[in-house]
Every structure is written in structure tokens, then in C-alpha cells.
Short mmCIF file of C-alpha atoms in Angstrom, two decimals:
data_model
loop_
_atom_site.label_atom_id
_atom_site.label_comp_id
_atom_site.label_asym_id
_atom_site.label_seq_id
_atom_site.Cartn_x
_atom_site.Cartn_y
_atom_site.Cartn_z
CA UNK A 1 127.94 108.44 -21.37
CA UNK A 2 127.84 104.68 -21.65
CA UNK A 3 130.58 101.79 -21.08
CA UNK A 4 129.29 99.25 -23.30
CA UNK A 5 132.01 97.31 -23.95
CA UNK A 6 133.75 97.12 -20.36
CA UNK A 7 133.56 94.19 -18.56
CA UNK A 8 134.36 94.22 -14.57
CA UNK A 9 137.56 92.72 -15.40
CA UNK A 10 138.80 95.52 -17.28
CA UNK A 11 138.49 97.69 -13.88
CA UNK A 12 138.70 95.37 -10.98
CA UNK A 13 142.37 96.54 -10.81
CA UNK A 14 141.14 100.03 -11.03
CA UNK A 15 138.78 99.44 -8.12
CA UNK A 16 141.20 97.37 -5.84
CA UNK A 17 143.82 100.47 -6.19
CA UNK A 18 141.07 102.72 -5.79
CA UNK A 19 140.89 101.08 -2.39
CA UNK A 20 143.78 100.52 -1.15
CA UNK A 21 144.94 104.37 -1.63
CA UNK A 22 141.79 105.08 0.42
CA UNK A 23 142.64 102.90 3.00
CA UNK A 24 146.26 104.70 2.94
CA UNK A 25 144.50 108.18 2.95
CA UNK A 26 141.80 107.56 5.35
CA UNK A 27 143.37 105.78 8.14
CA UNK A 28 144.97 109.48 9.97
CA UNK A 29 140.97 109.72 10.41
CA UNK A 30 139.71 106.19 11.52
CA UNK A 31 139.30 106.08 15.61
CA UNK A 32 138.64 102.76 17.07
CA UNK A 33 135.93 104.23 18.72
CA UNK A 34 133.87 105.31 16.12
CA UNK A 35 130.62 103.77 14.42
CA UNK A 36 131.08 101.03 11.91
CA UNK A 37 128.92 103.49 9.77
CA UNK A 38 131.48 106.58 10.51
CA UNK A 39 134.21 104.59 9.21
CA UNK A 40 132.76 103.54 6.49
CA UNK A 41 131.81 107.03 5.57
CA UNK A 42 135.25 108.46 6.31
CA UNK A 43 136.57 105.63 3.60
CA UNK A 44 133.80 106.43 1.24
CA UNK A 45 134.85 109.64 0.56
CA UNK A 46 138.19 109.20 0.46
CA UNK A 47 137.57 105.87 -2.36
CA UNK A 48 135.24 108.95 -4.39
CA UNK A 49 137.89 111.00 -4.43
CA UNK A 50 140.02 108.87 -5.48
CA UNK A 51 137.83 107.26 -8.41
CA UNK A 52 136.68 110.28 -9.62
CA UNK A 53 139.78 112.24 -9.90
CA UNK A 54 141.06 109.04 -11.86
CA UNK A 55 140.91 109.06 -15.95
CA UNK A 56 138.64 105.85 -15.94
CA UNK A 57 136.08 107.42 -14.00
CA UNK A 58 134.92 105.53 -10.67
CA UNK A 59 132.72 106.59 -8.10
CA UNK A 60 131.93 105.31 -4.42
CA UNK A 61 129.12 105.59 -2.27
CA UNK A 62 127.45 103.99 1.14
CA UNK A 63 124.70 101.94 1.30
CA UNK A 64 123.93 99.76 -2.07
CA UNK A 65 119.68 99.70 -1.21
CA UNK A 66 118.38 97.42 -3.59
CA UNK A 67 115.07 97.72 -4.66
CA UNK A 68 111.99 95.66 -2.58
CA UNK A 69 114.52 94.78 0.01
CA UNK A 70 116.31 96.11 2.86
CA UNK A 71 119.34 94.38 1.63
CA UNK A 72 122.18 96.70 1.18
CA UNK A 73 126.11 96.68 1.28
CA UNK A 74 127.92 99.09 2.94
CA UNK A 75 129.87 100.49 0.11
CA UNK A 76 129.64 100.42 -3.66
CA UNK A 77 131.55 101.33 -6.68
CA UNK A 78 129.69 102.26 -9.41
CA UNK A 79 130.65 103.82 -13.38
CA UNK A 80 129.80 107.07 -14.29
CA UNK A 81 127.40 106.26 -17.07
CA UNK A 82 123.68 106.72 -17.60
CA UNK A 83 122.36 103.93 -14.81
CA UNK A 84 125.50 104.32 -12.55
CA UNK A 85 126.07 100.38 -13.09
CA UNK A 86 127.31 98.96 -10.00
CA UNK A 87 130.80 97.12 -10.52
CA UNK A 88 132.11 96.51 -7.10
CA UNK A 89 130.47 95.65 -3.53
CA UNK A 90 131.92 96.32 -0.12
CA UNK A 91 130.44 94.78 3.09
CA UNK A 92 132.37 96.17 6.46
CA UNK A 93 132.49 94.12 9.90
CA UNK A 94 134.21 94.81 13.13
CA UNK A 95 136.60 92.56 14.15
CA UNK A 96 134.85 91.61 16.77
CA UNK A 97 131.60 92.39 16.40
CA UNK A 98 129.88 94.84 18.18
CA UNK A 99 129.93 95.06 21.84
CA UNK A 100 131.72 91.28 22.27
CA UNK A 101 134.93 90.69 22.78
CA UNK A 102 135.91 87.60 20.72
CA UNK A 103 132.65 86.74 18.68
CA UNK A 104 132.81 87.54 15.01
CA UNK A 105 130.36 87.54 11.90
CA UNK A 106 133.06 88.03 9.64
CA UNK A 107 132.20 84.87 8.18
CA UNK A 108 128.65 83.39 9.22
CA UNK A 109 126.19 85.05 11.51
CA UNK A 110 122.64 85.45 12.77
CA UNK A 111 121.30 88.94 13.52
CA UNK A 112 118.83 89.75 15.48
CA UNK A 113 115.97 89.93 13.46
CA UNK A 114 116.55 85.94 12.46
CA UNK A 115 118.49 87.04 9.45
CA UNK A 116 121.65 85.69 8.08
CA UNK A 117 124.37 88.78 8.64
CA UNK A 118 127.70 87.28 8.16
CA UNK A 119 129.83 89.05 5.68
CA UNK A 120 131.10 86.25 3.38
CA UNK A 121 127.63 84.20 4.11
CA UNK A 122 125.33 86.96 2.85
CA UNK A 123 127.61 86.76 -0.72
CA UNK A 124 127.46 83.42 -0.40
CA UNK A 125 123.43 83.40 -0.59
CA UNK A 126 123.14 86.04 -3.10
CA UNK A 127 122.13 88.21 -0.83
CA UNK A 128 125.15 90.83 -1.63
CA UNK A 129 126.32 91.43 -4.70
CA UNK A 130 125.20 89.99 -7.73
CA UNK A 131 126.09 87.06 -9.48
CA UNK A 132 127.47 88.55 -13.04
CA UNK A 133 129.89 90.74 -10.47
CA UNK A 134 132.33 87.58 -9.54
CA UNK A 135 134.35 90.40 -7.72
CA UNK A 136 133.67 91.78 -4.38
CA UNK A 137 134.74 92.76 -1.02
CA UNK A 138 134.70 93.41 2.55
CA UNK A 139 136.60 95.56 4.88
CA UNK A 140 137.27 94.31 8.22
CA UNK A 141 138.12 97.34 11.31
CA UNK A 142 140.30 95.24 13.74
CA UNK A 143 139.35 96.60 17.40
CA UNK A 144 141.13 94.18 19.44
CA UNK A 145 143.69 91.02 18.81
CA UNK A 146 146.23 90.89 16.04
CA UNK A 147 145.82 90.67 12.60
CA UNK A 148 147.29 87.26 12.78
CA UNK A 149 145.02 85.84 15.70
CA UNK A 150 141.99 87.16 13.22
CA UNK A 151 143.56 85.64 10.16
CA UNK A 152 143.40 82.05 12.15
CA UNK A 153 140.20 82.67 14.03
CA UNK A 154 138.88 83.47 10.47
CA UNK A 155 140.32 80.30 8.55
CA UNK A 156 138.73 78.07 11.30
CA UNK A 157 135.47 80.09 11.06
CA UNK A 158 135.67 79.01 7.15
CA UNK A 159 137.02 76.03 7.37
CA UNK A 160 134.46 74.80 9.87
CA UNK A 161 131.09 76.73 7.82
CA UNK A 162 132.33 76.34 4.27
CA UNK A 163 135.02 73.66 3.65
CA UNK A 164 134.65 73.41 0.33
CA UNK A 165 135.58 76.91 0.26
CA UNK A 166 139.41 78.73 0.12
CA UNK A 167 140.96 80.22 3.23
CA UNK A 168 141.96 83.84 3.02
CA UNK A 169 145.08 84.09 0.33
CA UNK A 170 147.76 86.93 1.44
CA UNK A 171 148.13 88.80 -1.56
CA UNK A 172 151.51 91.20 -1.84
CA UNK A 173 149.77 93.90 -0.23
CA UNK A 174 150.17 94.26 3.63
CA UNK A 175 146.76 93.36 5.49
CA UNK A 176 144.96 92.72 2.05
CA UNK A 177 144.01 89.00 1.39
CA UNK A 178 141.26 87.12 -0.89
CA UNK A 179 139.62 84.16 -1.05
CA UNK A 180 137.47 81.98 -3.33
CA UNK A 181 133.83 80.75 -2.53
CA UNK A 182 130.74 79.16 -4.00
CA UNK A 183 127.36 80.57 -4.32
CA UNK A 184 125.43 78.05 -1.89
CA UNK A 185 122.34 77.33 -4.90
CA UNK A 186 124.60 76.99 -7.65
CA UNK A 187 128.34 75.40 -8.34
CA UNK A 188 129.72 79.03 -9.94
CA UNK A 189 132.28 80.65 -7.55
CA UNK A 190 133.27 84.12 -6.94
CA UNK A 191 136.18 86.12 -5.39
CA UNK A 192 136.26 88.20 -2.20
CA UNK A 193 138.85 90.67 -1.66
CA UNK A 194 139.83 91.58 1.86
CA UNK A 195 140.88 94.82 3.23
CA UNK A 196 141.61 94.56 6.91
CA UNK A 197 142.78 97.82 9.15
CA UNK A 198 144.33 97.57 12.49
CA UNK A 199 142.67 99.96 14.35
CA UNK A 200 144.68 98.87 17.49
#
């Protein structure tokens, strides 16, 4: 089967429904306490379901390893033809990250290999997605604090890395935002979707 003539705007709809149903579905499963992988799993399946139940055929899957590098997203959406073309990206953070109590890398961060491992700053260098895919996104699994106190930790966070940037948007979705950004070696700019899950 091939989709020649679909462009990622023809499904990014699909894909951000896809999601948000998933979300819906999966949350009676999500514990606070479990792994950032775990979660992502549990949503993963539910997002397959989902897509591949649907007429426009749309699968899901963890870990997006690309090939010579140990890049990878957490979760990708990909079409049911004869290379599985990748149309949508997912990266997933705790809010906050692991084992702090207030630090994030939501937006910028350094792991501990020297690496970049912020969620918007690895799009941001290319180093998620691609660049013909101007649509992507990130989950966030709020631990602690509101969903408000993130929302304004994360607008200063952009604000202070990436001014030239957009602050997360609310869209008419409850706890779903996006935001605009440019690809630090070239002027083009891309969209991030945000799907964020109180966990609290």
C-alpha cells in the first residue's frame, strides 16, 4: 500500500485526535509513580489502538531509533504503507524531571552524558523530528505543582532560552497547548503540540 499523495497536513488532525482519545483512555492506567518509559508505553498502545482501528490507518509505536545515532523520540506515528513513513514525533518529560523537585528540561537541558536533552531544544536542533514534518509533539506527566505554575515556569523557561520563539498557545482542548519555534541553523519554523497530564 502506498500514500503518495498525502501530505502531513491531510492527517495532522487525524493524529492530534488520535492522541487526545488516548490520553482520555489511558489515564485510569497512568500512576504517578511509574517510569517515564511505562507511561509512555501504557499511551502507546492505547494511540495504536486507536489509529489502527481508524479508516485512515495510523499506527503508534515507542522509541523512533534513527539510524547511526542513538537519537530517538519516545513515540511515533507512522502510515501503514510499504516504509511505515513516519508522520508525527512525540518526546515525553516529567514535569519535574526526574528525582528533583522543581528543575525541568521541558524546554532546554543538559544530560549527563554532555548532551543537549531538553524536549523543545532537541527539535529545535534537528535532533527530533525531521524538518519536512513541521508538526510534532511532546507529552508532559505533571508529578507535582499545578498545571498553571508549569504553564508559567515553562513560558519563562522559553522566554528566557528562545525569545524569538512563541509561548505555549491554549488551544480549546483542556491541558493541550502549542507553540511555534525556529530551527536554530535555519529561519523555517515548526509547530509543537502539547499534551500535558496531571498526574497529581
Amino acid at each position: 500500500m502506498q500514500f503518495d499523495n498525502i501530505t502531513q497536513y491531510d492527517y495532522i488532525e487525524l493524529v492530534l485526535n488520535i492522541i487526545r482519545q488516548g490520553i482520555v483512555q489511558g489515564m485510569p492506567r497512568l500512576e504517578k509513580h511509574f517510569k517515564e518509559s511505562l507511561k509512555s508505553q501504557i499511551l502507546t498502545e492505547e494511540f495504536n489502538i486507536i489509529g489502527t482501528s481508524n479508516p485512515t490507518w495510523i499506527g503508534a509505536d515507542k522509541e523512533h531509533i534513527r539510524d547511526k545515532s542513538n537519537k530517538r523520540e519516545d513515540i511515533y506515528f507512522y502510515l501503514n504503507d510499504d516504509n511505515r513513513t513516519r508522520i508525527f514525533f512525540i518526546e515525553a518529560k516529567r514535569l519535574p524531571k526526574y528525582q528533583t523537585k522543581t528543575e525541568e528540561e521541558y524546554v532546554i537541558g543538559i544530560s549527563s552524558t554532555g548532551v543537549p536533552s531538553g524536549g523543545i531544544q532537541r527539535y529545535k536542533l534537528d535532533d527530533h523530528g525531521t524538518k519536512d514534518i513541521r508538526h510534532n509533539g511532546m507529552i508532559a506527566y505533571v508529578e507535582n505543582k499545578s498545571i498553571t505554575e508549569w504553564e508559567e515556569i515553562i513560558n519563562q523557561s522559553i522566554l528566557l532560552y528562545y525569545p524569538e520563539d512563541s509561548s505555549l498557545i491554549s488551544s480549546p482542548y483542556k491541558n493541550v497547548y502549542y507553540s511555534i519555534h525556529q530551527y536554530v541553523s535555519t529561519d523555517e519554523h515548526f509547530t509543537m503540540h502539547h499534551f500535558w497530564i496531571d498526574l497529581m
